[in-house]
Coordinates of N, CA and C in Angstrom, one line a residue:
X1 N -6.2 -14.0 -16.2 CA -5.8 -12.7 -15.6 C -6.1 -11.6 -16.5
X2 N -5.8 -11.7 -17.8 CA -6.0 -10.6 -18.7 C -7.5 -10.5 -19.1
X3 N -8.1 -11.7 -19.3 CA -9.5 -11.7 -19.8 C -10.4 -11.2 -18.7
X4 N -10.1 -11.5 -17.4 CA -11.0 -11.2 -16.3 C -10.8 -9.7 -15.8
X5 N -10.3 -8.9 -16.6 CA -10.1 -7.5 -16.3 C -9.1 -7.3 -15.1
X6 N -8.1 -8.2 -15.0 CA -7.1 -8.0 -13.9 C -5.9 -7.4 -14.5
X7 N -5.9 -7.1 -15.8 CA -4.6 -6.6 -16.4 C -4.2 -5.3 -15.8
X8 N -5.1 -4.4 -15.3 CA -4.5 -3.2 -14.6 C -3.7 -3.6 -13.3
X9 N -4.1 -4.7 -12.7 CA -3.4 -5.2 -11.5 C -2.0 -5.7 -12.0
X10 N -2.0 -6.5 -13.1 CA -0.7 -7.0 -13.6 C 0.2 -5.8 -14.0
X11 N -0.4 -4.8 -14.7 CA 0.3 -3.6 -15.1 C 0.9 -2.9 -14.0
X12 N 0.2 -2.7 -12.9 CA 0.7 -2.1 -11.7 C 1.8 -2.8 -11.1
X13 N 1.7 -4.2 -11.0 CA 2.8 -5.0 -10.5 C 4.1 -4.9 -11.3
X14 N 3.9 -4.9 -12.7 CA 5.0 -4.7 -13.5 C 5.7 -3.4 -13.4
X15 N 4.9 -2.3 -13.3 CA 5.4 -1.0 -13.2 C 6.2 -0.8 -12.0
X16 N 5.9 -1.5 -10.9 CA 6.6 -1.4 -9.7 C 8.0 -1.9 -9.8
X17 N 8.3 -2.8 -10.8 CA 9.6 -3.3 -11.0 C 10.3 -2.7 -12.2
X18 N 9.7 -1.8 -12.9 CA 10.2 -1.2 -14.1 C 11.3 -0.2 -13.7
X19 N 12.5 -0.5 -14.1 CA 13.7 0.4 -13.9 C 14.2 1.0 -15.2
X20 N 13.4 0.9 -16.2 CA 13.9 1.4 -17.5 C 13.9 2.9 -17.5
X21 N 14.9 3.5 -18.2 CA 15.0 5.0 -18.2 C 13.7 5.6 -18.9
X22 N 13.4 6.8 -18.6 CA 12.2 7.4 -19.2 C 12.1 7.5 -20.7
X23 N 13.3 7.5 -21.3 CA 13.3 7.5 -22.8 C 13.1 6.2 -23.4
X24 N 13.2 5.1 -22.6 CA 13.1 3.7 -23.1 C 11.7 3.2 -22.9
X25 N 11.3 2.2 -23.7 CA 10.0 1.6 -23.5 C 9.9 0.9 -22.2
X26 N 8.7 0.9 -21.5 CA 8.6 0.3 -20.2 C 9.0 -1.2 -20.4
X27 N 9.9 -1.7 -19.5 CA 10.3 -3.1 -19.5 C 10.7 -3.6 -18.1
X28 N 10.7 -4.9 -18.0 CA 11.2 -5.6 -16.8 C 12.0 -6.7 -17.2
X29 N 12.9 -7.1 -16.3 CA 13.7 -8.3 -16.6 C 12.9 -9.6 -16.4
X30 N 13.4 -10.7 -16.8 CA 12.6 -11.9 -16.7 C 12.4 -12.2 -15.2
X31 N 13.4 -12.0 -14.4 CA 13.3 -12.3 -13.0 C 12.3 -11.4 -12.3
X32 N 12.3 -10.1 -12.7 CA 11.3 -9.2 -12.2 C 9.9 -9.5 -12.6
X33 N 9.7 -10.0 -13.8 CA 8.4 -10.5 -14.3 C 7.9 -11.6 -13.4
X34 N 8.8 -12.5 -13.1 CA 8.4 -13.6 -12.2 C 8.0 -13.1 -10.8
X35 N 8.8 -12.1 -10.3 CA 8.5 -11.6 -9.0 C 7.2 -10.8 -9.0
X36 N 6.9 -10.1 -10.1 CA 5.6 -9.4 -10.1 C 4.4 -10.3 -10.2
X37 N 4.6 -11.5 -10.8 CA 3.5 -12.5 -10.8 C 3.4 -13.1 -9.4
X38 N 4.5 -13.3 -8.7 CA 4.5 -13.8 -7.3 C 3.7 -12.8 -6.4
X39 N 3.9 -11.5 -6.7 CA 3.2 -10.5 -5.9 C 1.7 -10.6 -6.1
X40 N 1.3 -10.9 -7.3 CA -0.2 -11.1 -7.6 C -0.7 -12.3 -6.9
X41 N 0.1 -13.4 -6.8 CA -0.3 -14.6 -6.1 C -0.5 -14.3 -4.6
X42 N 0.5 -13.5 -4.1 CA 0.4 -13.2 -2.7 C -0.8 -12.3 -2.3
X43 N -1.2 -11.5 -3.3 CA -2.4 -10.6 -3.1 C -3.7 -11.4 -3.3
X44 N -3.6 -12.6 -3.8 CA -4.8 -13.4 -4.1 C -5.4 -13.2 -5.4
X45 N -4.8 -12.5 -6.3 CA -5.3 -12.2 -7.6 C -5.3 -13.4 -8.6
X46 N -4.3 -14.2 -8.4 CA -4.1 -15.4 -9.3 C -3.5 -16.5 -8.4
X47 N -3.8 -17.7 -8.9 CA -3.2 -18.9 -8.2 C -1.7 -19.0 -8.6
X48 N -1.0 -19.8 -7.9 CA 0.4 -20.1 -8.3 C 0.5 -20.8 -9.6
X49 N -0.5 -21.7 -9.8 CA -0.5 -22.4 -11.1 C -0.8 -21.5 -12.3
X50 N -1.7 -20.5 -12.1 CA -2.0 -19.6 -13.1 C -0.8 -18.6 -13.4
X51 N -0.1 -18.2 -12.3 CA 1.0 -17.4 -12.5 C 2.1 -18.1 -13.3
X52 N 2.3 -19.4 -13.0 CA 3.3 -20.1 -13.7 C 2.9 -20.3 -15.2
X53 N 1.6 -20.5 -15.4 CA 1.1 -20.6 -16.8 C 1.3 -19.3 -17.6
X54 N 1.1 -18.2 -16.9 CA 1.3 -16.9 -17.6 C 2.7 -16.7 -18.0
X55 N 3.6 -17.0 -17.0 CA 5.0 -16.9 -17.3 C 5.4 -17.8 -18.5
X56 N 5.0 -19.1 -18.4 CA 5.3 -20.0 -19.5 C 4.8 -19.6 -20.8
X57 N 3.6 -19.0 -20.8 CA 2.9 -18.6 -22.1 C 3.7 -17.4 -22.7
X58 N 4.1 -16.4 -21.9 CA 4.9 -15.3 -22.3 C 6.2 -15.7 -22.9
X59 N 6.9 -16.6 -22.1 CA 8.2 -17.1 -22.5 C 8.1 -17.9 -23.8
X60 N 7.0 -18.8 -23.8 CA 6.8 -19.7 -25.0 C 6.5 -18.9 -26.3
X61 N 5.8 -17.7 -26.1 CA 5.5 -16.9 -27.2 C 6.6 -16.0 -27.6
X62 N 7.8 -16.2 -27.0 CA 9.0 -15.4 -27.3 C 8.9 -13.9 -27.2
X63 N 8.2 -13.4 -26.1 CA 8.0 -12.0 -26.0 C 9.2 -11.3 -25.3
X64 N 10.1 -12.0 -24.8 CA 11.3 -11.4 -24.2 C 12.2 -11.0 -25.3
X65 N 12.8 -9.8 -25.2 CA 13.7 -9.3 -26.2 C 14.9 -10.2 -26.3
X66 N 15.4 -10.4 -27.6 CA 16.5 -11.3 -27.8 C 17.8 -10.6 -28.1
X67 N 17.7 -9.3 -28.6 CA 18.8 -8.6 -29.0 C 18.8 -7.2 -28.5
X68 N 19.9 -6.5 -28.6 CA 20.0 -5.1 -28.2 C 20.2 -4.8 -26.8
X69 N 20.1 -3.6 -26.4 CA 20.3 -3.2 -25.0 C 19.3 -3.7 -24.0
X70 N 18.1 -4.1 -24.5 CA 17.1 -4.6 -23.6 C 17.0 -6.2 -23.7
X71 N 18.0 -6.8 -24.2 CA 18.0 -8.2 -24.4 C 17.7 -8.9 -23.0
X72 N 16.7 -9.9 -23.1 CA 16.3 -10.6 -21.9 C 15.2 -9.9 -21.1
X73 N 14.8 -8.7 -21.6 CA 13.7 -7.9 -20.9 C 12.4 -8.1 -21.6
X74 N 11.3 -7.9 -20.9 CA 10.0 -7.9 -21.4 C 9.5 -6.5 -21.6
X75 N 9.2 -6.1 -22.8 CA 8.6 -4.8 -23.0 C 7.1 -5.0 -22.8
X76 N 6.6 -4.8 -21.5 CA 5.3 -5.3 -21.2 C 4.2 -4.6 -21.8
X77 N 4.3 -3.3 -22.1 CA 3.2 -2.6 -22.8 C 3.3 -3.0 -24.3
X78 N 4.4 -2.8 -24.9 CA 4.5 -3.0 -26.4 C 4.4 -4.4 -26.8
X79 N 5.1 -5.3 -26.1 CA 5.1 -6.7 -26.5 C 4.0 -7.6 -25.9
X80 N 3.9 -7.5 -24.6 CA 3.0 -8.4 -23.9 C 1.5 -8.0 -24.0
X81 N 1.2 -6.9 -23.3 CA -0.2 -6.5 -23.3 C -0.8 -6.2 -24.6
X82 N -0.1 -5.5 -25.5 CA -0.7 -5.3 -26.8 C -0.8 -6.6 -27.6
X83 N 0.2 -7.5 -27.4 CA 0.1 -8.8 -28.1 C -1.2 -9.6 -27.7
X84 N -1.5 -9.6 -26.4 CA -2.6 -10.4 -26.0 C -3.9 -9.7 -25.9
X85 N -3.9 -8.4 -25.5 CA -5.2 -7.7 -25.3 C -5.2 -6.3 -25.9
X86 N -4.5 -6.1 -27.0 CA -4.4 -4.8 -27.6 C -5.7 -4.1 -27.8
X87 N -6.7 -4.8 -28.3 CA -8.1 -4.2 -28.5 C -8.7 -3.7 -27.2
X88 N -8.5 -4.6 -26.1 CA -9.1 -4.2 -24.8 C -8.4 -3.0 -24.3
X89 N -7.1 -2.9 -24.4 CA -6.4 -1.7 -23.9 C -6.9 -0.5 -24.6
X90 N -7.0 -0.6 -25.9 CA -7.5 0.6 -26.7 C -8.9 1.0 -26.3
X91 N -9.8 0.1 -26.2 CA -11.2 0.4 -25.7 C -11.2 1.0 -24.3
X92 N -10.4 0.4 -23.4 CA -10.3 0.9 -22.1 C -9.8 2.3 -22.1
X93 N -8.8 2.6 -22.9 CA -8.3 4.0 -23.0 C -9.4 5.0 -23.4
X94 N -10.3 4.5 -24.2 CA -11.4 5.4 -24.7 C -12.5 5.5 -23.6
X95 N -12.9 4.4 -23.1 CA -14.1 4.4 -22.2 C -13.7 4.8 -20.7
X96 N -12.6 4.4 -20.2 CA -12.3 4.6 -18.8 C -12.4 6.1 -18.4
X97 N -11.9 7.1 -19.2 CA -12.0 8.5 -18.7 C -13.4 9.0 -18.6
X98 N -14.3 8.3 -19.2 CA -15.7 8.8 -19.2 C -16.7 7.8 -18.4
X99 N -16.1 7.0 -17.6 CA -17.0 6.0 -16.9 C -18.0 6.7 -16.1
X100 N -17.8 7.8 -15.5 CA -18.8 8.4 -14.6 C -19.9 9.0 -15.5
X101 N -19.6 9.6 -16.6 CA -20.6 10.0 -17.6 C -21.5 8.8 -18.0
X102 N -20.8 7.7 -18.3 CA -21.6 6.5 -18.7 C -22.5 6.1 -17.6
X103 N -22.1 6.1 -16.3 CA -22.9 5.7 -15.2 C -24.1 6.6 -15.1
X104 N -23.9 7.9 -15.3 CA -25.0 8.9 -15.3 C -26.1 8.6 -16.3
X105 N -25.6 8.2 -17.5 CA -26.5 7.9 -18.6 C -27.3 6.6 -18.3
X106 N -26.6 5.7 -17.7 CA -27.3 4.4 -17.3 C -28.4 4.7 -16.4
X107 N -28.2 5.6 -15.5 CA -29.3 5.9 -14.4 C -30.6 6.5 -15.0
X108 N -30.5 7.0 -16.3 CA -31.7 7.5 -16.9 C -32.6 6.4 -17.5
X109 N -32.1 5.2 -17.5 CA -32.9 4.1 -18.0 C -33.6 3.3 -16.8
X110 N -34.8 2.8 -17.0 CA -35.4 2.1 -15.9 C -34.6 0.9 -15.4
X111 N -34.4 0.8 -14.1 CA -33.6 -0.3 -13.5 C -32.1 -0.1 -13.8
X112 N -31.7 1.0 -14.3 CA -30.3 1.2 -14.6 C -29.7 0.1 -15.4
X113 N -30.4 -0.5 -16.3 CA -29.8 -1.5 -17.2 C -30.4 -1.2 -18.6
X114 N -29.6 -1.7 -19.6 CA -29.9 -1.4 -21.0 C -29.9 -2.7 -21.8
X115 N -30.7 -2.8 -22.8 CA -30.6 -3.9 -23.7 C -29.4 -3.6 -24.6
X116 N -29.0 -4.6 -25.3 CA -27.8 -4.4 -26.2 C -28.1 -3.2 -27.2
X117 N -29.3 -3.2 -27.7 CA -29.6 -2.2 -28.7 C -29.5 -0.8 -28.0
X118 N -30.1 -0.6 -26.8 CA -30.0 0.7 -26.1 C -28.5 1.0 -25.8
X119 N -27.7 0.0 -25.4 CA -26.3 0.3 -25.1 C -25.6 0.8 -26.4
X120 N -25.8 0.1 -27.5 CA -25.2 0.6 -28.8 C -25.6 2.0 -29.1
X121 N -26.9 2.3 -28.9 CA -27.3 3.7 -29.2 C -26.7 4.7 -28.2
X122 N -26.6 4.3 -26.9 CA -26.0 5.2 -25.9 C -24.5 5.5 -26.3
X123 N -23.8 4.5 -26.7 CA -22.4 4.7 -27.1 C -22.2 5.6 -28.2
X124 N -23.2 5.7 -29.1 CA -23.1 6.7 -30.2 C -23.1 8.1 -29.7
X125 N -23.8 8.4 -28.6 CA -24.0 9.8 -28.2 C -23.1 10.2 -27.0
X126 N -22.2 9.3 -26.5 CA -21.3 9.7 -25.5 C -20.1 10.4 -26.2
X127 N -19.6 11.4 -25.5 CA -18.5 12.1 -26.1 C -17.2 11.6 -25.6
X128 N -16.8 10.4 -26.2 CA -15.5 9.8 -25.9 C -14.4 10.6 -26.6
X129 N -13.2 10.4 -26.3 CA -12.1 11.1 -27.0 C -12.1 10.8 -28.5
X130 N -12.5 9.6 -28.8 CA -12.7 9.3 -30.2 C -13.9 8.3 -30.3
X131 N -14.6 8.3 -31.3 CA -15.8 7.4 -31.4 C -15.4 5.9 -31.3
X132 N -16.2 5.1 -30.7 CA -16.0 3.7 -30.7 C -16.5 3.1 -32.1
X133 N -15.8 2.2 -32.6 CA -16.3 1.5 -33.9 C -17.3 0.5 -33.5
X134 N -18.1 0.0 -34.5 CA -19.1 -1.0 -34.2 C -18.5 -2.2 -33.6
X135 N -17.3 -2.6 -34.1 CA -16.7 -3.8 -33.5 C -16.3 -3.6 -32.1
X136 N -15.8 -2.4 -31.8 CA -15.4 -2.1 -30.4 C -16.7 -2.1 -29.5
X137 N -17.8 -1.6 -29.9 CA -19.0 -1.6 -29.1 C -19.4 -3.1 -28.9
X138 N -19.3 -3.9 -29.9 CA -19.6 -5.3 -29.7 C -18.7 -6.0 -28.7
X139 N -17.4 -5.6 -28.8 CA -16.5 -6.1 -27.8 C -16.8 -5.7 -26.4
X140 N -17.3 -4.4 -26.3 CA -17.7 -4.0 -25.0 C -18.9 -4.8 -24.4
X141 N -19.8 -5.1 -25.3 CA -21.0 -5.9 -24.9 C -20.5 -7.3 -24.4
X142 N -19.6 -7.9 -25.2 CA -19.1 -9.2 -24.9 C -18.4 -9.3 -23.5
X143 N -17.6 -8.3 -23.2 CA -16.9 -8.3 -21.9 C -17.7 -7.8 -20.7
X144 N -18.6 -6.9 -21.0 CA -19.4 -6.3 -19.8 C -20.5 -7.2 -19.4
X145 N -21.2 -7.8 -20.2 CA -22.4 -8.6 -19.8 C -21.9 -10.0 -19.3
X146 N -21.4 -9.9 -18.1 CA -20.8 -11.1 -17.5 C -21.8 -12.2 -17.2
X147 N -23.0 -11.8 -16.8 CA -24.0 -12.9 -16.5 C -24.8 -13.4 -17.7
X148 N -24.6 -12.8 -18.9 CA -25.2 -13.2 -20.1 C -26.7 -13.1 -20.2
X149 N -27.2 -12.1 -19.4 CA -28.7 -12.0 -19.4 C -29.2 -11.1 -20.6
X150 N -28.3 -10.7 -21.5 CA -28.8 -9.9 -22.6 C -28.9 -8.4 -22.3
X151 N -28.5 -8.0 -21.1 CA -28.6 -6.6 -20.7 C -27.3 -6.2 -20.1
X152 N -27.0 -4.9 -20.2 CA -25.8 -4.3 -19.6 C -26.3 -3.4 -18.4
X153 N -25.9 -3.7 -17.2 CA -26.3 -2.8 -16.1 C -25.2 -2.0 -15.5
X154 N -25.5 -1.1 -14.7 CA -24.5 -0.2 -14.2 C -23.4 -0.9 -13.5
X155 N -23.8 -1.9 -12.6 CA -22.7 -2.6 -11.9 C -21.8 -3.3 -12.7
X156 N -22.3 -4.0 -13.8 CA -21.4 -4.7 -14.7 C -20.4 -3.8 -15.4
X157 N -20.9 -2.6 -15.8 CA -20.1 -1.6 -16.4 C -19.0 -1.1 -15.5
X158 N -19.4 -0.8 -14.2 CA -18.4 -0.2 -13.3 C -17.4 -1.3 -12.9
X159 N -17.8 -2.5 -12.7 CA -16.9 -3.6 -12.4 C -15.8 -3.7 -13.5
X160 N -16.2 -3.5 -14.7 CA -15.3 -3.7 -15.8 C -14.4 -2.5 -16.0
X161 N -14.9 -1.3 -15.9 CA -14.1 -0.1 -16.3 C -13.8 0.9 -15.2
X162 N -14.3 0.7 -14.0 CA -14.0 1.7 -13.0 C -14.0 1.1 -11.6
X163 N -13.6 -0.1 -11.5 CA -13.6 -0.8 -10.2 C -13.0 0.0 -9.1
X164 N -11.8 0.4 -9.2 CA -11.1 1.1 -8.1 C -11.6 2.6 -8.0
X165 N -11.7 3.2 -9.1 CA -12.2 4.6 -9.1 C -13.6 4.8 -8.5
X166 N -14.5 3.9 -8.8 CA -15.8 4.0 -8.3 C -15.8 3.8 -6.8
X167 N -15.0 2.9 -6.2 CA -14.9 2.8 -4.8 C -14.4 4.1 -4.1
X168 N -13.4 4.6 -4.7 CA -12.8 5.9 -4.2 C -13.9 7.0 -4.2
X169 N -14.6 7.1 -5.4 CA -15.6 8.2 -5.5 C -16.7 8.0 -4.5
X170 N -17.1 6.8 -4.3 CA -18.2 6.5 -3.3 C -17.7 6.8 -1.9
X171 N -16.5 6.5 -1.6 CA -15.9 6.8 -0.2 C -15.9 8.3 0.0
X172 N -15.5 9.1 -1.0 CA -15.4 10.5 -0.9 C -16.8 11.1 -0.7
X173 N -17.7 10.6 -1.6 CA -19.1 11.1 -1.5 C -19.7 10.7 -0.1
X174 N -19.4 9.6 0.4 CA -19.9 9.2 1.7 C -19.4 10.0 2.8
X175 N -18.2 10.5 2.7 CA -17.6 11.4 3.8 C -17.9 12.8 3.6
X176 N -18.4 13.2 2.4 CA -18.6 14.6 2.1 C -19.7 15.2 2.9
X177 N -20.8 14.5 3.0 CA -22.0 15.0 3.7 C -21.7 15.3 5.2
X178 N -21.0 14.4 6.0 CA -20.7 14.7 7.3 C -19.7 15.9 7.4
X179 N -18.8 16.0 6.5 CA -17.9 17.1 6.4 C -18.6 18.4 6.2
X180 N -19.6 18.4 5.3 CA -20.4 19.7 5.1 C -21.2 20.0 6.3
X181 N -21.7 19.0 7.0 CA -22.5 19.3 8.2 C -21.6 19.9 9.3
X182 N -20.4 19.4 9.4 CA -19.5 19.9 10.4 C -19.1 21.4 10.1
X183 N -18.9 21.7 8.8 CA -18.5 23.0 8.4 C -19.7 24.0 8.6
X184 N -20.9 23.5 8.3 CA -22.1 24.3 8.6 C -22.3 24.6 10.1
X185 N -22.1 23.6 10.9 CA -22.2 23.7 12.3 C -21.2 24.8 12.8
X186 N -20.0 24.7 12.3 CA -18.9 25.7 12.7 C -19.3 27.1 12.2
X187 N -19.9 27.2 11.1 CA -20.3 28.5 10.6 C -21.4 29.1 11.5
X188 N -22.4 28.2 11.8 CA -23.5 28.7 12.7 C -23.0 29.1 14.1
X189 N -22.1 28.3 14.6 CA -21.5 28.7 15.9 C -20.5 29.8 15.8
X190 N -20.2 30.2 14.6 CA -19.2 31.2 14.4 C -17.9 30.8 15.0
X191 N -17.6 29.5 15.0 CA -16.4 28.9 15.5 C -15.5 28.4 14.4
X192 N -14.2 28.6 14.4 CA -13.4 28.1 13.3 C -13.5 26.6 13.2
X193 N -13.6 26.0 12.0 CA -13.8 24.6 11.8 C -12.7 23.8 12.5
X194 N -11.5 24.3 12.5 CA -10.4 23.5 13.1 C -10.6 23.2 14.6
X195 N -11.4 24.1 15.3 CA -11.6 23.9 16.7 C -12.6 22.7 16.9
X196 N -13.4 22.4 15.9 CA -14.4 21.3 16.1 C -13.8 19.9 16.0
X197 N -12.5 19.9 15.5 CA -11.7 18.6 15.4 C -12.4 17.5 14.9

């Protein structure tokens, strides 16, 4: 679940059960953690067997709080996600806000794909909130090149870092042209756009 870039789905499921006060670290009870995993099973993101394995792994690694006011709770950002995929979350925080810029840069290369060397070079010139280290760039290469063909292409990148945002953007762009045509038609007819329904 975490390795296959489904951690945003897990995070969303956990956040929906988070009842911690704003001043406290995000947390869920053990029961709510189980329920959030069940929700992912119901959505088809993981199998029941995998959900049970995730729960057992988190419990076995003693990530539930043992003492204090949050005793029995899972601090899912601080304890769980950072424990298992802290580097991925950090890289995602740097790359995700610039995914559209990255996609534009990809399009300037033939076939919209890059060799590892070209990808490393491109990463040096993108204006991320902070520069990626050499090891972070290598991690990006490892997780993005899913088919192992030695190239990073636009689709692999988008699937890794902008799966939902890219779908939304494409939907908006797809509806934008008909909307502009409708508005232009209304302007030409000197008819208010709301009358064209």
